[in-house]
Tab-separated table of C-alpha atoms in Angstrom:
chain	number	residue	atom	x	y	z
U	6	UNK	CA	148.516	72.986	18.852
U	7	UNK	CA	151.677	70.586	19.431
U	8	UNK	CA	151.383	68.351	22.647
U	9	UNK	CA	155.589	69.501	22.959
U	10	UNK	CA	155.772	71.617	25.450
U	11	UNK	CA	157.724	74.900	24.153
U	12	UNK	CA	157.636	73.695	20.844
U	13	UNK	CA	156.466	75.875	18.283
U	14	UNK	CA	153.829	73.948	16.185
U	15	UNK	CA	153.999	75.485	12.654
U	16	UNK	CA	156.833	75.273	10.095
U	17	UNK	CA	158.105	79.047	8.757
U	18	UNK	CA	155.305	77.610	5.895
U	19	UNK	CA	152.226	78.017	8.055
U	20	UNK	CA	151.746	74.335	8.074
U	21	UNK	CA	151.630	71.947	11.448
U	22	UNK	CA	154.517	70.510	12.466
U	23	UNK	CA	152.139	67.592	13.973
U	24	UNK	CA	148.404	66.717	13.755
U	25	UNK	CA	147.166	69.334	15.591
U	26	UNK	CA	143.601	66.430	15.982
U	27	UNK	CA	142.920	65.148	19.534
U	28	UNK	CA	140.252	62.971	17.506
U	29	UNK	CA	142.627	61.256	15.428
U	30	UNK	CA	144.725	58.478	16.139
U	31	UNK	CA	148.279	60.073	15.253
U	32	UNK	CA	147.300	63.345	17.110
U	33	UNK	CA	151.129	65.005	17.948
U	34	UNK	CA	152.427	62.986	15.192
U	35	UNK	CA	155.463	64.267	13.494
U	36	UNK	CA	154.756	65.005	9.846
U	37	UNK	CA	157.341	63.795	8.390
U	38	UNK	CA	159.734	66.182	6.058
U	39	UNK	CA	161.043	63.949	4.171
U	40	UNK	CA	160.025	62.311	1.131
U	41	UNK	CA	160.688	58.593	-0.077
U	42	UNK	CA	159.635	57.864	-3.299
U	43	UNK	CA	159.486	54.323	-5.147
U	44	UNK	CA	159.153	54.710	-8.767
U	45	UNK	CA	160.563	50.996	-9.840
U	46	UNK	CA	160.678	47.785	-8.193
U	47	UNK	CA	163.987	47.935	-7.182
U	48	UNK	CA	163.334	50.902	-5.084
U	49	UNK	CA	160.815	49.159	-3.212
U	50	UNK	CA	161.612	48.266	0.680
U	51	UNK	CA	162.669	44.828	1.132
U	52	UNK	CA	161.573	41.845	3.756
U	53	UNK	CA	161.888	42.936	7.384
U	54	UNK	CA	163.294	46.457	6.363
U	55	UNK	CA	161.662	49.576	8.359
U	56	UNK	CA	160.257	52.592	6.997
U	57	UNK	CA	160.370	55.005	10.088
U	58	UNK	CA	159.605	58.970	9.620
U	59	UNK	CA	158.545	59.035	5.547
U	60	UNK	CA	156.657	61.052	3.361
U	61	UNK	CA	155.695	58.162	1.102
U	62	UNK	CA	155.059	58.397	-2.816
U	63	UNK	CA	154.123	54.982	-4.567
U	64	UNK	CA	154.367	55.534	-8.322
U	65	UNK	CA	155.742	51.509	-8.904
U	66	UNK	CA	152.494	49.258	-9.446
U	67	UNK	CA	151.468	45.725	-9.675
U	68	UNK	CA	154.259	44.368	-7.053
U	69	UNK	CA	154.130	43.037	-3.558
U	70	UNK	CA	155.893	44.814	-0.779
U	71	UNK	CA	156.696	41.812	1.491
U	72	UNK	CA	157.188	41.698	5.733
U	73	UNK	CA	157.404	45.701	6.032
U	74	UNK	CA	157.324	47.683	8.274
U	75	UNK	CA	156.159	51.456	8.226
U	76	UNK	CA	156.063	53.515	11.541
U	77	UNK	CA	155.456	57.417	12.117
U	78	UNK	CA	154.613	57.432	8.290
U	79	UNK	CA	152.562	59.651	5.838
U	80	UNK	CA	150.733	57.594	3.102
U	81	UNK	CA	149.604	61.258	1.186
U	82	UNK	CA	152.442	63.660	0.111
U	83	UNK	CA	149.956	66.086	-0.776
U	84	UNK	CA	150.177	68.425	2.060
U	85	UNK	CA	146.143	68.322	2.507
U	86	UNK	CA	145.589	70.002	-0.831
U	87	UNK	CA	144.781	67.029	-3.291
U	88	UNK	CA	144.511	63.486	-2.482
U	89	UNK	CA	147.328	61.023	-2.866
U	90	UNK	CA	147.127	57.419	-5.064
U	91	UNK	CA	147.908	54.594	-4.624
U	92	UNK	CA	147.502	51.952	-6.999
U	93	UNK	CA	147.425	48.193	-7.872
U	94	UNK	CA	150.204	46.783	-4.792
U	95	UNK	CA	150.185	44.077	-1.987
U	96	UNK	CA	150.677	44.634	0.968
U	97	UNK	CA	151.497	40.871	2.399
U	98	UNK	CA	152.138	40.728	6.677
U	99	UNK	CA	153.346	44.541	6.936
U	100	UNK	CA	152.975	46.516	10.061
U	101	UNK	CA	151.656	49.717	9.943
U	102	UNK	CA	152.451	51.662	13.049
U	103	UNK	CA	151.194	55.152	14.105
U	104	UNK	CA	150.934	56.477	10.157
U	105	UNK	CA	148.811	58.614	8.485
U	106	UNK	CA	146.604	56.231	6.397
U	107	UNK	CA	144.061	59.331	4.935
U	108	UNK	CA	143.921	61.632	2.111
U	109	UNK	CA	144.882	59.051	-0.476
U	110	UNK	CA	143.039	56.981	-2.750
U	111	UNK	CA	144.163	53.622	-2.942
U	112	UNK	CA	143.034	51.716	-6.125
U	113	UNK	CA	142.772	47.882	-6.336
U	114	UNK	CA	145.906	47.618	-3.235
U	115	UNK	CA	145.556	43.734	-1.576
U	116	UNK	CA	146.766	44.131	2.406
U	117	UNK	CA	146.904	40.566	3.878
U	118	UNK	CA	147.643	39.175	7.027
U	119	UNK	CA	148.584	43.255	7.697
U	120	UNK	CA	148.174	45.480	11.173
U	121	UNK	CA	147.550	48.852	11.351
U	122	UNK	CA	147.680	50.647	15.204
U	123	UNK	CA	147.192	53.597	15.850
U	124	UNK	CA	146.811	54.720	12.385
U	125	UNK	CA	144.145	57.407	11.225
U	126	UNK	CA	142.098	56.934	7.428
U	127	UNK	CA	140.523	59.999	7.657
U	128	UNK	CA	139.319	60.335	3.995
U	129	UNK	CA	141.222	58.089	2.534
U	130	UNK	CA	139.087	56.214	-0.064
U	131	UNK	CA	139.392	52.652	-0.612
U	132	UNK	CA	138.272	51.214	-5.165
U	133	UNK	CA	138.216	48.142	-5.614
U	134	UNK	CA	140.568	46.794	-2.642
U	135	UNK	CA	140.489	43.841	-0.156
U	136	UNK	CA	142.095	43.495	3.037
U	137	UNK	CA	142.231	39.249	3.744
U	138	UNK	CA	142.714	37.908	7.658
U	139	UNK	CA	144.019	42.224	8.548
U	140	UNK	CA	143.373	43.253	12.774
U	141	UNK	CA	143.243	47.523	13.569
U	142	UNK	CA	143.603	48.054	16.515
U	143	UNK	CA	142.859	51.564	18.230
U	144	UNK	CA	142.379	53.453	14.408
U	145	UNK	CA	140.612	56.051	13.588
U	146	UNK	CA	138.743	56.482	10.043
U	147	UNK	CA	136.344	59.847	9.941
U	148	UNK	CA	135.318	60.803	6.470
U	149	UNK	CA	136.584	57.470	5.420
U	150	UNK	CA	135.172	55.779	1.951
U	151	UNK	CA	134.949	52.516	0.979
U	152	UNK	CA	134.364	51.490	-2.808
U	153	UNK	CA	133.546	47.669	-3.747
U	154	UNK	CA	136.352	46.894	-0.892
U	155	UNK	CA	136.126	43.242	0.921
U	156	UNK	CA	136.793	44.179	3.946
U	157	UNK	CA	135.900	42.181	7.365
U	158	UNK	CA	133.792	44.159	9.141
U	159	UNK	CA	134.047	42.691	12.446
U	160	UNK	CA	138.019	43.250	12.467
U	161	UNK	CA	137.867	46.754	11.206
U	162	UNK	CA	135.115	48.177	13.097
U	163	UNK	CA	136.591	46.568	16.874
U	164	UNK	CA	139.849	48.904	16.032
U	165	UNK	CA	137.846	51.689	15.668
U	166	UNK	CA	138.691	53.259	19.460
U	167	UNK	CA	137.556	56.200	21.029
U	168	UNK	CA	140.955	58.316	21.433
U	169	UNK	CA	141.188	58.630	24.915
U	170	UNK	CA	144.634	57.795	24.834
U	171	UNK	CA	144.681	61.594	23.560
U	172	UNK	CA	143.883	63.257	26.572
U	173	UNK	CA	145.543	63.981	30.141
U	174	UNK	CA	143.133	64.210	32.746
U	175	UNK	CA	140.113	65.112	29.984
U	176	UNK	CA	136.406	66.577	31.916
U	177	UNK	CA	133.326	64.688	31.746
U	178	UNK	CA	132.351	66.757	29.094
U	179	UNK	CA	135.231	66.588	26.538
U	180	UNK	CA	134.586	62.428	26.963
U	181	UNK	CA	131.141	62.692	26.601
U	182	UNK	CA	131.721	64.629	23.663
U	183	UNK	CA	134.852	63.120	22.185
U	184	UNK	CA	132.438	59.627	22.526
U	185	UNK	CA	129.449	61.163	20.610
U	186	UNK	CA	131.861	61.981	18.043
U	187	UNK	CA	133.032	58.805	17.307
U	188	UNK	CA	129.961	57.435	17.693
U	189	UNK	CA	129.042	59.128	14.805
U	190	UNK	CA	132.258	58.503	13.135
U	191	UNK	CA	131.439	54.173	13.443
U	192	UNK	CA	127.909	55.094	11.969
U	193	UNK	CA	128.912	56.588	9.041
U	194	UNK	CA	131.780	54.135	8.460
U	195	UNK	CA	129.411	50.761	9.209
U	196	UNK	CA	127.003	51.908	6.128
U	197	UNK	CA	130.164	52.741	3.569
U	198	UNK	CA	131.461	48.747	5.024
U	199	UNK	CA	127.939	47.845	4.052
U	200	UNK	CA	127.166	48.882	0.646
U	201	UNK	CA	130.987	48.433	0.184
U	202	UNK	CA	130.590	44.443	0.983
U	203	UNK	CA	127.172	44.392	-0.573
U	204	UNK	CA	128.210	45.676	-3.921
U	205	UNK	CA	131.200	43.325	-3.953
U	206	UNK	CA	128.704	40.470	-2.830
U	207	UNK	CA	130.394	39.074	0.124
U	208	UNK	CA	127.195	36.918	2.026
U	209	UNK	CA	129.180	36.446	4.873
U	210	UNK	CA	130.471	40.802	5.376
U	211	UNK	CA	127.700	41.938	4.473
U	212	UNK	CA	125.114	40.398	7.169
U	213	UNK	CA	128.040	41.642	9.014
U	214	UNK	CA	128.202	45.111	7.789
U	215	UNK	CA	124.614	45.023	8.318
U	216	UNK	CA	125.145	43.709	11.984
U	217	UNK	CA	126.907	46.519	12.948
U	218	UNK	CA	124.919	49.593	10.984
U	219	UNK	CA	122.309	48.323	13.238
U	220	UNK	CA	123.766	48.131	16.082
U	221	UNK	CA	126.082	51.638	15.043
U	222	UNK	CA	121.783	53.417	14.810
U	223	UNK	CA	120.750	51.572	17.498
U	224	UNK	CA	123.493	53.816	19.681
U	225	UNK	CA	123.634	56.964	17.222
U	226	UNK	CA	119.417	57.202	18.451
U	227	UNK	CA	119.905	56.673	21.838
U	228	UNK	CA	122.694	58.977	22.902
U	229	UNK	CA	119.878	61.654	20.600
U	230	UNK	CA	116.614	61.016	22.666
U	231	UNK	CA	116.280	64.786	24.241
U	232	UNK	CA	113.865	65.917	26.999
U	233	UNK	CA	110.182	67.193	25.052
U	234	UNK	CA	107.970	66.115	27.674
U	235	UNK	CA	107.252	62.625	29.374
U	236	UNK	CA	104.659	61.193	26.744
U	237	UNK	CA	107.298	62.431	23.651
U	238	UNK	CA	110.488	61.052	25.561
U	239	UNK	CA	108.109	57.654	26.119
U	240	UNK	CA	107.498	57.310	23.371
U	241	UNK	CA	111.020	57.925	21.618
U	242	UNK	CA	112.116	55.073	24.806
U	243	UNK	CA	109.647	52.667	23.200
U	244	UNK	CA	110.447	52.951	20.409
U	245	UNK	CA	114.398	52.729	20.623
U	246	UNK	CA	113.554	49.399	23.048
U	247	UNK	CA	111.638	48.278	20.653
U	248	UNK	CA	114.418	48.325	17.688
U	249	UNK	CA	116.379	46.755	20.603
U	250	UNK	CA	114.359	43.978	20.655
U	251	UNK	CA	114.299	43.560	16.754
U	252	UNK	CA	117.817	43.726	16.666
U	253	UNK	CA	118.943	41.177	18.971
U	254	UNK	CA	116.014	38.657	17.459
U	255	UNK	CA	116.887	39.036	14.467
U	256	UNK	CA	120.773	39.417	14.836
U	257	UNK	CA	120.620	42.942	13.239
U	258	UNK	CA	118.333	41.793	10.515
U	259	UNK	CA	120.757	38.506	9.438
U	260	UNK	CA	119.459	35.519	11.342
U	261	UNK	CA	116.398	32.985	10.809
U	262	UNK	CA	117.883	31.097	13.095
U	263	UNK	CA	116.858	33.436	16.078
U	264	UNK	CA	113.380	34.291	14.858
U	265	UNK	CA	112.872	30.540	13.901
U	266	UNK	CA	113.775	29.305	17.148
U	267	UNK	CA	112.405	31.915	19.156
U	268	UNK	CA	108.825	31.031	17.953
U	269	UNK	CA	108.492	27.604	18.659
U	270	UNK	CA	109.593	28.393	22.288
U	271	UNK	CA	106.374	30.611	21.952
U	272	UNK	CA	104.786	27.362	20.403
U	273	UNK	CA	105.822	25.846	23.313
U	274	UNK	CA	104.624	28.393	26.223
U	275	UNK	CA	102.074	28.842	24.680
U	276	UNK	CA	101.331	24.737	24.583
U	277	UNK	CA	101.462	24.883	27.856
U	278	UNK	CA	100.325	27.944	29.416
U	279	UNK	CA	97.274	27.446	27.704
U	280	UNK	CA	94.061	27.064	30.039
U	281	UNK	CA	92.587	23.458	28.554
U	282	UNK	CA	89.366	24.232	31.811
U	283	UNK	CA	88.210	27.402	29.192
U	284	UNK	CA	89.443	27.313	26.303
U	285	UNK	CA	88.061	25.739	22.979
U	286	UNK	CA	88.833	24.127	19.652
U	287	UNK	CA	85.928	23.912	17.149
U	288	UNK	CA	83.501	23.514	20.634
U	289	UNK	CA	86.140	20.605	21.861
U	290	UNK	CA	87.596	21.847	25.518
U	291	UNK	CA	91.655	21.511	24.576
U	292	UNK	CA	91.817	19.787	28.532
U	293	UNK	CA	90.255	16.562	26.348
U	294	UNK	CA	93.302	17.093	23.539
U	295	UNK	CA	96.789	15.338	24.028
U	296	UNK	CA	100.482	16.712	24.755
U	297	UNK	CA	100.690	16.117	20.701
U	298	UNK	CA	97.370	18.016	19.621
U	299	UNK	CA	97.824	20.816	21.879
U	300	UNK	CA	100.939	21.607	21.013
U	301	UNK	CA	99.737	21.450	16.922
U	302	UNK	CA	96.464	23.767	18.166
U	303	UNK	CA	99.389	26.122	19.670
U	304	UNK	CA	100.935	26.233	16.785
U	305	UNK	CA	98.131	27.121	14.926
U	306	UNK	CA	97.027	30.016	16.798
U	307	UNK	CA	100.548	31.382	16.826
U	308	UNK	CA	100.787	31.231	12.987
U	309	UNK	CA	96.951	33.093	12.965
U	310	UNK	CA	95.915	30.660	10.657
U	311	UNK	CA	93.470	28.965	13.473
U	312	UNK	CA	92.879	31.724	15.758
U	313	UNK	CA	89.016	32.046	14.145
U	314	UNK	CA	88.223	27.995	15.837
U	315	UNK	CA	88.907	28.931	18.963
U	316	UNK	CA	86.232	30.771	22.135
U	317	UNK	CA	87.008	31.101	25.652
U	318	UNK	CA	85.047	31.091	28.098
U	319	UNK	CA	85.980	34.979	29.965
U	320	UNK	CA	87.736	37.677	28.854
U	321	UNK	CA	91.313	36.450	30.919
U	322	UNK	CA	91.346	33.759	28.360
U	323	UNK	CA	89.925	35.296	25.261
U	324	UNK	CA	92.880	37.821	26.520
U	325	UNK	CA	95.071	34.475	26.495
U	326	UNK	CA	94.384	33.344	22.735
U	327	UNK	CA	94.539	37.460	21.022
U	328	UNK	CA	98.133	37.994	22.592
U	329	UNK	CA	99.385	34.695	21.457
U	330	UNK	CA	97.939	35.402	17.570
U	331	UNK	CA	99.250	38.881	17.987
U	332	UNK	CA	102.995	37.513	18.934
U	333	UNK	CA	102.795	34.912	16.643
U	334	UNK	CA	101.903	37.777	14.001
U	335	UNK	CA	105.287	40.218	15.404
U	336	UNK	CA	107.656	37.177	15.030
U	337	UNK	CA	106.543	36.329	11.342
U	338	UNK	CA	107.126	39.900	9.870
U	339	UNK	CA	110.088	39.637	11.524
U	340	UNK	CA	111.150	36.332	9.550
U	341	UNK	CA	109.678	37.233	7.072
U	342	UNK	CA	111.674	40.581	6.684
U	343	UNK	CA	114.936	38.700	7.011
U	344	UNK	CA	113.329	36.342	4.110
U	345	UNK	CA	112.805	39.161	1.531
U	346	UNK	CA	116.051	40.956	2.704
U	347	UNK	CA	117.852	37.645	1.940
U	348	UNK	CA	115.995	37.043	-1.725
U	349	UNK	CA	116.858	40.840	-2.850
U	350	UNK	CA	120.338	40.912	-1.563
């Protein structure tokens, strides 16, 4: 549907004149009708040249484009009938504004210090590509695919935003449906970014991708918790809350420092709070132990290997000991999960 009052939304051939989908960053963009073909190096745009409102075809390969500004362009040239293809090109310091990047396969392309503003990557397929120091602002990317592509997930996920700017006075229901749609897209994109960065063995991007995937998974689960009885809802909420805690403790399964630091804090807390007059270790009351010795005993309790040597004079003290051992088991499990992932990355 056209967003221009009084304009016929269709061409004589029955195609949309403008992008009809509000869920895309390019909603309302007039589809370019003028083709611009690049078949040789001489035909490529020069530095600081602006390409405005063109349908682009790149058959030239192994060339560099530097400082070019693409605005309201369509990098797909087959009217949605099949994927277009752009291969072995390097874009350096280029600006992409309000352009359709999707429904195109990019093969071994490199984007260096490029900016994408309100671009739509829907159904784009990036194969063996590289994004270096790129910025994404108010973009959409439904069903975008990344294969063996190196890309900073922090930058890309930051740029995937709810396109509320395409709605004038939207109802709460419209905004809620749009938010759920975008969150579903973000979840799927985060999964593909993790796989892609893992395939190229980029450690930092892989860890960042995993953090985003875990966060989007939490958001996805939260928004789909439905009322099916108090017991069912309580179990779902508890599961979601525990997953949230695990996310923050392990930074989405990527950090060893956080759970180890938390374990040290737990050891210190149990050392300070352990009731020395009612707890004994090997039949020796803890009140006879110095601070260092209490810290060592607390470590053995939290790590689990000294639990059977402790004894308590009442139920409260025994509960304290059991709580320390259980807390330690959970923390060790978190540490082990991160270690296993790093070993078998």
